[in-house]
Structures are given as C-alpha cells and as structure tokens.
Tab-separated table of C-alpha atoms and ligand atoms in Angstrom:
chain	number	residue	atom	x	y	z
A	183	UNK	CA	0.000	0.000	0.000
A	184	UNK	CA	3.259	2.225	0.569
A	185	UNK	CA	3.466	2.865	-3.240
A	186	UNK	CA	-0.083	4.745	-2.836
A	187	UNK	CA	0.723	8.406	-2.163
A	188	UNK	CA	-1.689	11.647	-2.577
A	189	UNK	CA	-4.878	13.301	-2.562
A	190	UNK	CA	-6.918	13.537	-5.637
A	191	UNK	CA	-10.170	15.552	-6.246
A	192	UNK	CA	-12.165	15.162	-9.138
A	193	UNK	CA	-12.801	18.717	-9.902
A	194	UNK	CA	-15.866	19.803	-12.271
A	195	UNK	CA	-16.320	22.355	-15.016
A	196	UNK	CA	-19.224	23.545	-16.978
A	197	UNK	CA	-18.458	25.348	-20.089
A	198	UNK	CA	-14.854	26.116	-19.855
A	199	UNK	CA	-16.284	27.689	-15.835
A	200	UNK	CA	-14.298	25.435	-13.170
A	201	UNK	CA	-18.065	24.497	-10.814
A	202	UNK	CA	-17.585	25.769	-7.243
A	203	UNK	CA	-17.693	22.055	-6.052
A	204	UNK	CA	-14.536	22.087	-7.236
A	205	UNK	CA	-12.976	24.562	-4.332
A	206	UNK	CA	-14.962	22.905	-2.145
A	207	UNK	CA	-13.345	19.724	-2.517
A	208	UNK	CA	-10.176	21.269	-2.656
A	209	UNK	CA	-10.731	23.431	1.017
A	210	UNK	CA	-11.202	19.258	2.496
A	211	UNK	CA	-8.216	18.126	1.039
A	212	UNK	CA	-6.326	21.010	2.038
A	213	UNK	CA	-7.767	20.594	5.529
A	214	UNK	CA	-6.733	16.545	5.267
A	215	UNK	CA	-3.416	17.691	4.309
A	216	UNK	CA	-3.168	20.251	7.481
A	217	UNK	CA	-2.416	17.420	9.458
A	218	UNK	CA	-0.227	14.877	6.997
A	219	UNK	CA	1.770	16.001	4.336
A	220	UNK	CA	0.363	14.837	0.733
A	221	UNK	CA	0.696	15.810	-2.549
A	222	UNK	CA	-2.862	17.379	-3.717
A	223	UNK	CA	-4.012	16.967	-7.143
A	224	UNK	CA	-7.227	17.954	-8.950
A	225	UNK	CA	-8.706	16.357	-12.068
A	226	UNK	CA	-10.604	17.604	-14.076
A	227	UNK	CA	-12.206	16.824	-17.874
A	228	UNK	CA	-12.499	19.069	-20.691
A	229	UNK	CA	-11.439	22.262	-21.467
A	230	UNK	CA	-11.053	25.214	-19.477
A	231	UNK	CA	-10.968	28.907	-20.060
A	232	UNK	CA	-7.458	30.894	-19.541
A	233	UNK	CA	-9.196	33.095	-17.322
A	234	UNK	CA	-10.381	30.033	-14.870
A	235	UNK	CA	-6.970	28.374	-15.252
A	236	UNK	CA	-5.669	31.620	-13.796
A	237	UNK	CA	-8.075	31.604	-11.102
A	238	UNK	CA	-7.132	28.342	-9.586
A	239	UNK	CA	-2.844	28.278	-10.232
A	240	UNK	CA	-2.961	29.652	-6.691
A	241	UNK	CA	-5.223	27.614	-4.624
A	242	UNK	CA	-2.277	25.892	-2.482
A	243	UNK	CA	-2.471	22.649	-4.563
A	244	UNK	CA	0.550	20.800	-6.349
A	245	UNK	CA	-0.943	19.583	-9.685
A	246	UNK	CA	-3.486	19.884	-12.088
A	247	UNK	CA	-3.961	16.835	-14.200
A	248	UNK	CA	-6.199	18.006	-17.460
A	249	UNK	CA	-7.402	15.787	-19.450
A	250	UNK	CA	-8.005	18.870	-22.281
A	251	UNK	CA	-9.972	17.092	-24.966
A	252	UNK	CA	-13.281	18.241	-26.415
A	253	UNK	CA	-14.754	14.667	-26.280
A	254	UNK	CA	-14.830	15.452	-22.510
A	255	UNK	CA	-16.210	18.932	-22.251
A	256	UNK	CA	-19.441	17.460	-21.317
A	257	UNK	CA	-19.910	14.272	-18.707
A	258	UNK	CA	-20.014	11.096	-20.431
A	259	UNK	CA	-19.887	7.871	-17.678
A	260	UNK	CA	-18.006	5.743	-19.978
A	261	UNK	CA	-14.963	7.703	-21.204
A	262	UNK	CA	-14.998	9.801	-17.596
A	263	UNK	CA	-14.625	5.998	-15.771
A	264	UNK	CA	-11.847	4.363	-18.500
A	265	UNK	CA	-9.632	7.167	-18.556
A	266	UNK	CA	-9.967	8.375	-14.912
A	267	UNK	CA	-9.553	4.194	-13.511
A	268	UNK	CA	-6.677	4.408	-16.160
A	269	UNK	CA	-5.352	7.292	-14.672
A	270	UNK	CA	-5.810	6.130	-10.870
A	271	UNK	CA	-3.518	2.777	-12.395
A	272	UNK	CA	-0.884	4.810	-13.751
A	273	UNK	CA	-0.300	7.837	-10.548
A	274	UNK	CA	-1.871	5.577	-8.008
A	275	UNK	CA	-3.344	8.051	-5.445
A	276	UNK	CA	-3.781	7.008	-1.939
A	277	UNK	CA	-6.884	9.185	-1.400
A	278	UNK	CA	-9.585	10.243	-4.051
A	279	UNK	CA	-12.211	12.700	-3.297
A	280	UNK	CA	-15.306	13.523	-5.844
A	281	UNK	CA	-18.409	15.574	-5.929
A	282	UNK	CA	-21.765	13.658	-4.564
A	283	UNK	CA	-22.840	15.713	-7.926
A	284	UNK	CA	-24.265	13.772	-10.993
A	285	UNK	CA	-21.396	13.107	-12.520
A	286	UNK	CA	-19.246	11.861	-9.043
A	287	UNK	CA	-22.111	9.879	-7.636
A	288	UNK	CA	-21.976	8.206	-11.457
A	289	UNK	CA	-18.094	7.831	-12.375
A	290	UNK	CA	-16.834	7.564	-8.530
A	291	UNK	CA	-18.582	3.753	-7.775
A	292	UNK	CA	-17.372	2.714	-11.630
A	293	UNK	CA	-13.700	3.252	-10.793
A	294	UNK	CA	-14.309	2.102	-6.774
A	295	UNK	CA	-15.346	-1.076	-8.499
A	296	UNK	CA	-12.933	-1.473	-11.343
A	297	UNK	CA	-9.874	-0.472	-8.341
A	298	UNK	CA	-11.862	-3.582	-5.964
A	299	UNK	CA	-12.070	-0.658	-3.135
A	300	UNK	CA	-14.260	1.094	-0.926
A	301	UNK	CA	-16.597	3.818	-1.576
A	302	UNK	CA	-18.279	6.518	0.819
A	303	UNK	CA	-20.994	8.157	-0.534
A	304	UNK	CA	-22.373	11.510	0.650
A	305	UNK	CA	-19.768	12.271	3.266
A	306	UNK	CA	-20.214	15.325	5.205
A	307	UNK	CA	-16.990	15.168	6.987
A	308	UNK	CA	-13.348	13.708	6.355
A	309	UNK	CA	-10.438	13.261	8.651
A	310	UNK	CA	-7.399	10.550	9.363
A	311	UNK	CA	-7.153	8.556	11.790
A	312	UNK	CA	-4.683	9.220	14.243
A	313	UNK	CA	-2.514	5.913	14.854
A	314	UNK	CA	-3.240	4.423	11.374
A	315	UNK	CA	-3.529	7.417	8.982
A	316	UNK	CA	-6.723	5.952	7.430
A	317	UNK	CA	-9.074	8.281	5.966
A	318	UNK	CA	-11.966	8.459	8.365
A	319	UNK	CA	-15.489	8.951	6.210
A	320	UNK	CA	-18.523	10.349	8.284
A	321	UNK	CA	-21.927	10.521	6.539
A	322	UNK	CA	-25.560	10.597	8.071
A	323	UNK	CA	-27.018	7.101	8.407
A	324	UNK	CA	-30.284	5.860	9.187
A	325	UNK	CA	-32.701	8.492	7.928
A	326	UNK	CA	-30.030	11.427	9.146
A	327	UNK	CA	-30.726	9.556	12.923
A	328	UNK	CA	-26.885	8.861	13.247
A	329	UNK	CA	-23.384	9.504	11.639
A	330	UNK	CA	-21.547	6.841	10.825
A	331	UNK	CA	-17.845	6.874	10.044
A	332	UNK	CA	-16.290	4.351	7.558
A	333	UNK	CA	-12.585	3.665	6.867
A	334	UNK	CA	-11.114	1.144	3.993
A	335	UNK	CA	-8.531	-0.022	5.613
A	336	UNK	CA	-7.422	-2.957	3.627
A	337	UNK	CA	-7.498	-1.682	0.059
A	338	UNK	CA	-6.391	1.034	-2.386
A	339	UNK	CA	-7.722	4.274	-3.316
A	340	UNK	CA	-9.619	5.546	-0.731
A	341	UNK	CA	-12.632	7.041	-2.124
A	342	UNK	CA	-15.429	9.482	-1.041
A	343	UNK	CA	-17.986	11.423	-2.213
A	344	UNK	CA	-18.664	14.674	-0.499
A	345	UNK	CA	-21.926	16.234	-0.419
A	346	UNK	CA	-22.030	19.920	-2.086
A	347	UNK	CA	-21.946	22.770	0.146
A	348	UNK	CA	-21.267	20.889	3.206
A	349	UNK	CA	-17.611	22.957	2.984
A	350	UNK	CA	-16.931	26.380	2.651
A	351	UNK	CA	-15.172	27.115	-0.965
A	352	UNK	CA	-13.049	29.918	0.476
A	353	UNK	CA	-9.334	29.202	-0.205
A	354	UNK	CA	-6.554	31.437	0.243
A	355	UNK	CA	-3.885	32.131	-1.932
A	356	UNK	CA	-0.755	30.993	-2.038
A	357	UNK	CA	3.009	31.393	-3.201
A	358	UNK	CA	2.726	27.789	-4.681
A	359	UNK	CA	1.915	27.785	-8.569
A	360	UNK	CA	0.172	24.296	-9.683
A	361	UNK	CA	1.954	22.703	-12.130
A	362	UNK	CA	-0.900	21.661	-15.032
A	363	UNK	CA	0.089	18.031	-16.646
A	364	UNK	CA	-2.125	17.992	-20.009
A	365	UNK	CA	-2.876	14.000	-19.985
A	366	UNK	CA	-3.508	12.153	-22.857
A	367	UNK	CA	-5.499	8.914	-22.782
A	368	UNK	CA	-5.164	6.385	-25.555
A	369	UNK	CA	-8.225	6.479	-28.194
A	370	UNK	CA	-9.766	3.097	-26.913
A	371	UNK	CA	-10.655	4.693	-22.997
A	372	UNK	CA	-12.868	7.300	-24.743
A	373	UNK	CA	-15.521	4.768	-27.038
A	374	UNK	CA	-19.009	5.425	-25.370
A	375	UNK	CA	-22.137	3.644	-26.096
A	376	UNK	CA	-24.414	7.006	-24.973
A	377	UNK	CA	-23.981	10.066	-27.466
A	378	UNK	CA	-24.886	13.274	-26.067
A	379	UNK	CA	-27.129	15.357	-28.314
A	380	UNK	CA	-28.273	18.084	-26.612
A	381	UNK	CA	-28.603	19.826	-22.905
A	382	UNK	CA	-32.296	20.400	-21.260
A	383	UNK	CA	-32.275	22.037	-17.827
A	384	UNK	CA	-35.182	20.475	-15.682
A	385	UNK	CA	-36.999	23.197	-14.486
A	386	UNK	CA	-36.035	27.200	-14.270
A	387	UNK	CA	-37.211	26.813	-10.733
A	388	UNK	CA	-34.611	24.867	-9.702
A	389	UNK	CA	-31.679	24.777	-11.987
A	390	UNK	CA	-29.513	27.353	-9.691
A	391	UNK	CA	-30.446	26.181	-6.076
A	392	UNK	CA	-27.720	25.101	-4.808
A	393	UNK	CA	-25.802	28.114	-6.109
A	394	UNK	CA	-28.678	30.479	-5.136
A	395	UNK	CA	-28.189	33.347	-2.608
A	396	UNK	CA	-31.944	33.434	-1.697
A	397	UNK	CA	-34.327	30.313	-1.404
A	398	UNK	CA	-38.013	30.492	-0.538
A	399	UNK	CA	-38.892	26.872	0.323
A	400	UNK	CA	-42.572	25.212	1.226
A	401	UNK	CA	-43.601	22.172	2.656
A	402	UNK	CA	-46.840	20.135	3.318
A	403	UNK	CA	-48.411	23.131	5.428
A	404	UNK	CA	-49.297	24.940	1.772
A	405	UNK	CA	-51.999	22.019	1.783
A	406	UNK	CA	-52.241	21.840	-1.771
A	407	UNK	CA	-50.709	22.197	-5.458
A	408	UNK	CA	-52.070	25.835	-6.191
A	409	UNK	CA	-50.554	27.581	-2.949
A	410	UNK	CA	-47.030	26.964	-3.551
A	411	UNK	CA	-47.767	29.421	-6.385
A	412	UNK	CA	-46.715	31.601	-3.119
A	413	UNK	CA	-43.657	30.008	-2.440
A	414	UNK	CA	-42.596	30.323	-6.290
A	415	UNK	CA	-43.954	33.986	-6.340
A	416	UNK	CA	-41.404	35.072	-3.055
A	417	UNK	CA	-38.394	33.278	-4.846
A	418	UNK	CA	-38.873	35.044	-7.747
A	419	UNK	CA	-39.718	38.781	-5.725
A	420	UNK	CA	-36.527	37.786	-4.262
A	421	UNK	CA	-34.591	36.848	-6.860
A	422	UNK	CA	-33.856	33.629	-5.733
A	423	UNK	CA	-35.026	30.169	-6.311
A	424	UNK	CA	-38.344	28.025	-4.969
A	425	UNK	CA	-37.245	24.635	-2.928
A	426	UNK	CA	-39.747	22.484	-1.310
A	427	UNK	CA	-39.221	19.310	1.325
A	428	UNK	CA	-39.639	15.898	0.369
A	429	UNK	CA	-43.653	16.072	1.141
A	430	UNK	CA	-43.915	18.582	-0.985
A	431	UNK	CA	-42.186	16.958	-3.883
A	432	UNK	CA	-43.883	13.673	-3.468
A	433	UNK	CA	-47.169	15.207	-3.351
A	434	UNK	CA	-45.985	16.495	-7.009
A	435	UNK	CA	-46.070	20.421	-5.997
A	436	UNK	CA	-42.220	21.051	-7.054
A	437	UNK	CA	-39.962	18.944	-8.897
A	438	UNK	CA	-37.381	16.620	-7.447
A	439	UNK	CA	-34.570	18.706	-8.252
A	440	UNK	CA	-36.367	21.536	-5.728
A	441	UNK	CA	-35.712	18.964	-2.878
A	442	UNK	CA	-33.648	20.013	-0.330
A	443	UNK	CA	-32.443	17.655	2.333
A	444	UNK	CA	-30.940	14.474	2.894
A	445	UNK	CA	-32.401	12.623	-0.392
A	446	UNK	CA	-32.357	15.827	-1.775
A	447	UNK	CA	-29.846	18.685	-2.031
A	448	UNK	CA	-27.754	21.008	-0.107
A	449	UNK	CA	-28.187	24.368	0.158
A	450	UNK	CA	-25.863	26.983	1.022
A	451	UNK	CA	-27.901	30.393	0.897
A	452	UNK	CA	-27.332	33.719	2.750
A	453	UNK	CA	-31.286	33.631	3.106
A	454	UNK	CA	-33.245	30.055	3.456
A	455	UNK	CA	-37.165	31.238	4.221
A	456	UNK	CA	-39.575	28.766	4.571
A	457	UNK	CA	-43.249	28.475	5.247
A	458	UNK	CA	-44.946	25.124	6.411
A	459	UNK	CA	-41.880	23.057	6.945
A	460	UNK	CA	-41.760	21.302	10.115
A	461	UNK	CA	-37.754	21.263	10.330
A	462	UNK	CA	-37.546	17.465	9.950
A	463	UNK	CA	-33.820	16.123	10.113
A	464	UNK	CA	-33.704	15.401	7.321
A	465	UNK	CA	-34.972	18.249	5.887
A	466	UNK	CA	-32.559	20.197	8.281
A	467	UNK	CA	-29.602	18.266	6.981
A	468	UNK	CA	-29.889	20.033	3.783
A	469	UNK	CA	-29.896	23.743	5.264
A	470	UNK	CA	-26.923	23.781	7.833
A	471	UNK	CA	-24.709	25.578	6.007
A	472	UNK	CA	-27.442	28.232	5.103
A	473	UNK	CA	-26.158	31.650	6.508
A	474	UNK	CA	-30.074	32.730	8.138
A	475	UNK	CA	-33.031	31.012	8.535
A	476	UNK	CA	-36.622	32.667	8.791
A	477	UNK	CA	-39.546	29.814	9.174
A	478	UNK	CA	-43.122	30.627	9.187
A	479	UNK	CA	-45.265	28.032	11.074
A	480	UNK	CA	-48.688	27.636	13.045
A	481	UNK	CA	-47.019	25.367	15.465
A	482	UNK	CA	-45.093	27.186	18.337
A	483	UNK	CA	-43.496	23.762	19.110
A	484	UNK	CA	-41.996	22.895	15.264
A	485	UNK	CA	-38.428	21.333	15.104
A	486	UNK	CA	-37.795	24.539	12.718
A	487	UNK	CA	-38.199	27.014	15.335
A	488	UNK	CA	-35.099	25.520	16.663
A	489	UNK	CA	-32.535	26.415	14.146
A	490	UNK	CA	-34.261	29.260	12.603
A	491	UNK	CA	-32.783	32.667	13.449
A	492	UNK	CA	-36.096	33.880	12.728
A	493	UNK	CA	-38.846	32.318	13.506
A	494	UNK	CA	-42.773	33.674	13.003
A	495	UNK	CA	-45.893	31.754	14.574
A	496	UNK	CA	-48.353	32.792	12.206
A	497	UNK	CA	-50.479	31.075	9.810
A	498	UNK	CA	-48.981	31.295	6.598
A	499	UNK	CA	-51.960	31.626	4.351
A	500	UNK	CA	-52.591	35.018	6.063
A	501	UNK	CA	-48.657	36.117	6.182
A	502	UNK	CA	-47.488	35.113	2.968
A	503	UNK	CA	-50.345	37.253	1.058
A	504	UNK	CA	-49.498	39.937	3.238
A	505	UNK	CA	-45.583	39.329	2.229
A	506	UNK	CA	-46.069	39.131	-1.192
A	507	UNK	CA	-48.352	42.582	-1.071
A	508	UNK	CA	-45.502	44.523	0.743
A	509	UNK	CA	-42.600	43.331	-1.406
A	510	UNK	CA	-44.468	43.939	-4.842
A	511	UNK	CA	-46.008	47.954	-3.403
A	512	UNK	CA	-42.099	48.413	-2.237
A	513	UNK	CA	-40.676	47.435	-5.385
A	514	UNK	CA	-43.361	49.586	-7.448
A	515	UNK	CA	-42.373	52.786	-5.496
A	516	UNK	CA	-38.952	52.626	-5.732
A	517	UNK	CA	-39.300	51.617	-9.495
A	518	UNK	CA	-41.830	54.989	-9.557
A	519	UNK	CA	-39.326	56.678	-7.953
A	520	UNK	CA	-36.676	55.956	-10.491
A	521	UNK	CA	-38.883	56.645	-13.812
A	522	UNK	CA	-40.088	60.129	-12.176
A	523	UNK	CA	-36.552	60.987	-11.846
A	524	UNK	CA	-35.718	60.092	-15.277
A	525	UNK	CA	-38.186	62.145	-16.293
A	526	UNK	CA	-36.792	65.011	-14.403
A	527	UNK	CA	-33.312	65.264	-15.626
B	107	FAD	C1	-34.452	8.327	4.440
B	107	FAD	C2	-35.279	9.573	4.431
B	107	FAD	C3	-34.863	10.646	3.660
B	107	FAD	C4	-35.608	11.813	3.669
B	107	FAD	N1	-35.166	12.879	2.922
B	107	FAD	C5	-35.812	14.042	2.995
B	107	FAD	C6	-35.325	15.193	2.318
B	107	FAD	O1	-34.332	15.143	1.567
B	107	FAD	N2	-35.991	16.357	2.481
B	107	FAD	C7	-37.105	16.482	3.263
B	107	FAD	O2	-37.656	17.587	3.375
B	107	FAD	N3	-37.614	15.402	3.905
B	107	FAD	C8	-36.988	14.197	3.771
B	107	FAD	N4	-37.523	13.109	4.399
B	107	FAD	C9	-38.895	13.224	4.978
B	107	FAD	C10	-38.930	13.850	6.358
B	107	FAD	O3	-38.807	12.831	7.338
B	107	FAD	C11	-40.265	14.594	6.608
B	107	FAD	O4	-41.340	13.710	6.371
B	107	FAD	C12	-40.462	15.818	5.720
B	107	FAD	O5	-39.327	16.666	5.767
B	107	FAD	C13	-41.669	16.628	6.245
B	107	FAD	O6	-41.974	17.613	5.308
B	107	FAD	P1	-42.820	18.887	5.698
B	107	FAD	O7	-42.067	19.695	6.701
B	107	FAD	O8	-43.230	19.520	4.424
B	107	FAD	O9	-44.150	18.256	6.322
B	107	FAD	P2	-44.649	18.142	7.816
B	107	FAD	O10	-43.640	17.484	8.680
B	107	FAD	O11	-46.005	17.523	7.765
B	107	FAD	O12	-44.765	19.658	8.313
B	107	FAD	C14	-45.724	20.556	7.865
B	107	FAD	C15	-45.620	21.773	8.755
B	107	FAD	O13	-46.478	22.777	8.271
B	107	FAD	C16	-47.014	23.462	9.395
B	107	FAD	N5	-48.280	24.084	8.984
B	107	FAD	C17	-49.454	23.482	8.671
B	107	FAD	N6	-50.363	24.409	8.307
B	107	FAD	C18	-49.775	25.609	8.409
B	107	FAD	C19	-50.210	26.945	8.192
B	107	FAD	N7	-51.462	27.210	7.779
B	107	FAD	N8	-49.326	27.953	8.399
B	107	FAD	C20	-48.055	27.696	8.820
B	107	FAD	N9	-47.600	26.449	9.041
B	107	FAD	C21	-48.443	25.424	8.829
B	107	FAD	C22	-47.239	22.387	10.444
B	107	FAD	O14	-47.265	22.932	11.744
B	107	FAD	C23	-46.011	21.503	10.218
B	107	FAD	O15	-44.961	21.882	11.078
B	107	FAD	C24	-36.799	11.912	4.419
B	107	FAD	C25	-37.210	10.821	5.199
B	107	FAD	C26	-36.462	9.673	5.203
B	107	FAD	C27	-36.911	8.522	6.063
C-alpha cells in the first residue's frame, strides 16, 4: 500500500467555468493535508478557459492533471470511468475525493469497483485517523438519525464522495503555482455507447439552487398544489429560487430537483425562508450551512423554530399574502421613484 501516495479531487467544469464544487473539494483536502503532508491533485475533464486556469494556479495545490480534450467537455460515464480508472492505475493516489454531484455519484462507484475498493458516498466530513492514517469517512445514516464513520482499511484508493456545500469554498492564496500536466489517454478509454445530443435544464425553478443566494422553500403546510404558487412567487420577488421538502415533492407540488435535504440537495444560501416546513432532520440536513433562517409556522413547538434565526408563529396563508403585497407595493415605489426621476433630468 506504501506505493499509494496523494490526494486527488475530481474537480468539475461547466463550459470552460471550473463548478464551485470544485474549491470545495479542494478546502477538504487542504484541511486533510493540514495534518499529513500529501501531494494534492485535482482532475478535471475538458477544457477550461485561460481566465479560470488563472483563477485556480494559486489555490495551495501541487498539480493539475487536465485531461483537455473536447470529447470530454461534457460528462459522459463511460470515457470519464476508462480514462480516470486508467489514470488512478498509472499515478496511483492514496486518497480520491469527488463531488456527490451527478457526474461523481456516477463515475466515482465505476472506478471504486474497477480499483476492488471502498466507496463513501455523501460524506459530510473527512479526517485521518490518528494511529493508522486511514481516511476516516462520516456521513448521516439511518434516515439522518446517526453519523456513521467508515474507513477502507485494507485496500487502495480511498474514495469518497462529499456532499455539495457541506464545505466552505473559500481558499486562500498561495506562493505555490500548480503545475498543469495535459494527460492524454489512448483512443480506446474514450468509445461510449451514450452520445450526447443536446442539454435540457429540468426546471427554471430549480436549476440554480444550490448556487442560489436566496431560497423560498414550502412544505406540506401549503396544503395543496395551487398555494405553492406563493412560495414560487417570493423566490422570484426575491430573486432567488423556490425549494420544497420531500412532502412537498412527493405530493408532485415542485420537482425533485427543488428537494432540499438528505435525499435531496444542499443548500448553502445567505437567506433560506420557509413556510410550512416542520424542520424534519432530514430536511434540516440540507440547510446547515445556510447563513439565516426565517420559518413561518402555526405550530409554536416545530423542530424549525429551533434552528431558525427567525422564527414567526403565524399562519402562513394570512402572512405570505401579506408578504407578497408589501414586497411587490415596495418594489413599485422605488421603481416609480426611479422613472419620475428620469423624467426630471
Ligand atoms: C431516508 C429519508 C430521507 C428523507 N429525505 C428528505 C429530504 O431530503 N428532504 C425532506 O424535506 N424530507 C426528507 N424526508 C422526509 C422527512 O422525514 C419529513 O417527512 C419531511 O421533511 C416533512 O416535510 P414537511 O415539513 O413539508 O411536512 P410536515 O412534517 O407535515 O410539516 C408541515 C408543517 O407545516 C405546518 N403548517 C401546517 N399548516 C400551516 C399553516 N397554515 N401555516 C403555517 N404552518 C403550517 C405544520 O405545523 C407543520 O410543522 C426523508 C425521510 C427519510 C426517512
């Protein structure tokens, strides 16, 4: 296991734009590597724009291993799993560390299973173990009732997937300039049997949640399909996004990518408001990392009240109206305001 050595993250980008799952991976490893000394590394497919390049040479890390061909600008399983197990073969890291995105949660148990090693999924936390140096992996368990930590101790590459914005992207700069190795994989590792042909986001709704600044989220307390037209009508006075809990998605009043919580996403927003959410775990497992909370409920004794750093008893069929009215009279005086002083000059 000696010959083993580094940390690898599989880095993302969309469009040439390096995702921000990408720094968030890289803010763990650099924490891993605060207490051992390892080589970091990020991988990532396709092409990338100068200006991005430029962005991360100074992130602290050692290399960047680009695998800068336009038959990998966009995720394909197959050639993503040949060339990256090929790669993991060839460089042989001791830890590897994806996104529990799409594309990780797809390529990372491929190459686990091609390597015959372990995989934790959906890890919120990461850390060696003291006497061994194992790579401890925490994730919820049991309905978000427990966290249970899982080390592979017998075989090699570690692997994890790590839930988006459980981590803070912030990185500071350093002195150290990555060194970018352009790899290139032989012909055979990228034949796919799935073509793409074209890109269709899911819903406007939800496309940005997780990178939204503002959500407005509803739950089963909006009683039926028509009034989360509320919840969709704050997000959008906001400027932000609609989310919903798992009730509310089952019951078919938002679409699955609006979930937030453990079977859903995780958000990271300055502002998380929600009305008729009861503040379930896992419901709350999905909004710890969001900066404040304001919760609307009719129940003085909801979980939500808890964590929120507002929280209104009020019924939200008579607040939300009331909301709504307030926000759209504000936003027609100042936009009064404005035209009568164009008018003026
Ligand atoms: C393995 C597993 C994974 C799960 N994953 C997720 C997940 O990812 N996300 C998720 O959300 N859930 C998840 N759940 C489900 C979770 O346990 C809860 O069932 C769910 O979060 C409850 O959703 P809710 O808050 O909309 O509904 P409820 O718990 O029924 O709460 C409704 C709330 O609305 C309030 N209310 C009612 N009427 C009004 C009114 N007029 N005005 C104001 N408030 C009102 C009530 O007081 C209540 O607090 C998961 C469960 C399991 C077992």
């Amino acid at each position: 296991m000696n010959e083993y050595k580094g940390i690898w993250i599989i880095g993302e980008q969309k469009e040439g734009i390096i995702q921000s799952i990408t720094y968030e991976l890289l803010a763990r490893a650099l924490e891993l590597k605060g207490s051992r000394a390892h080589e970091i590394s990020i991988v990532i497919f396709g092409n990338i724009h100068d200006a991005e390049l430029k962005k991360i040479r100074n992130v602290n890390a050692d290399y960047l291993l680009q695998i800068n061909d336009r038959r990998v600008d966009y995720f394909l399983p197959e050639p993503y799993a040949n060339i990256l197990y090929d790669l993991v073969q060839k460089r042989r890291p001791e830890i590897i560390i994806g996104g529990a995105t799409s594309s990780g949660r797809t390529i990372m148990p491929l190459v686990a299973t091609r390597c015959r090693t372990g995989l934790t999924a959906d890890c919120t936390k990461l850390e060696f173990e003291e006497k061994t140096g194992h790579l401890l992996q925490s994730r919820p368990a049991i309905g978000g009732n427990i966290m249970a930590t899982i080390k592979c101790a017998d075989n090699r590459p570690q692997m994890a997937t790590v839930r988006p914005k459980s981590f803070s992207s912030k990185l500071k700069t350093s002195e150290k300039i990555l060194e970018i190795i352009t790899m290139v994989p032989e012909e055979k590792l990228f034949s796919s049997s799935v073509k793409r042909i074209k890109f269709t986001p899911i819903s406007e709704n939800s496309s940005n949640i997780q990178e939204s600044d503002v959500i407005a989220a509803g739950g089963r307390g909006l009683k039926k399909k028509e009034n989360f037209k509320l919840i969709n009508r704050l997000a959008a006075l906001l400027g932000g996004c609609a989310g919903a809990t798992r009730d509310a998605v089952d019951r078919g009043w938002a679409a699955y990518p609006q979930q937030i919580g453990l079977s859903g996403k995780t958000v990271s927003p300055k502002l998380y408001f929600c009305a008729g959410v009861s503040g379930s775990v896992q419901h709350l497992a999905g909004i710890k990392t969001a900066a404040n909370i304001i919760a609307v409920n009719n129940d003085c004794e909801a979980q939500i009240f808890k964590i929120a750093d507002l929280g209104i008893a009020a019924d939200l069929f008579e607040l939300l109206p009331l909301l709504i009215e307030k926000i759209e009279k504000s936003r027609k005086s100042v936009n009064d305001k404005n035209f009568s002083g164009a008018e003026h000059e």
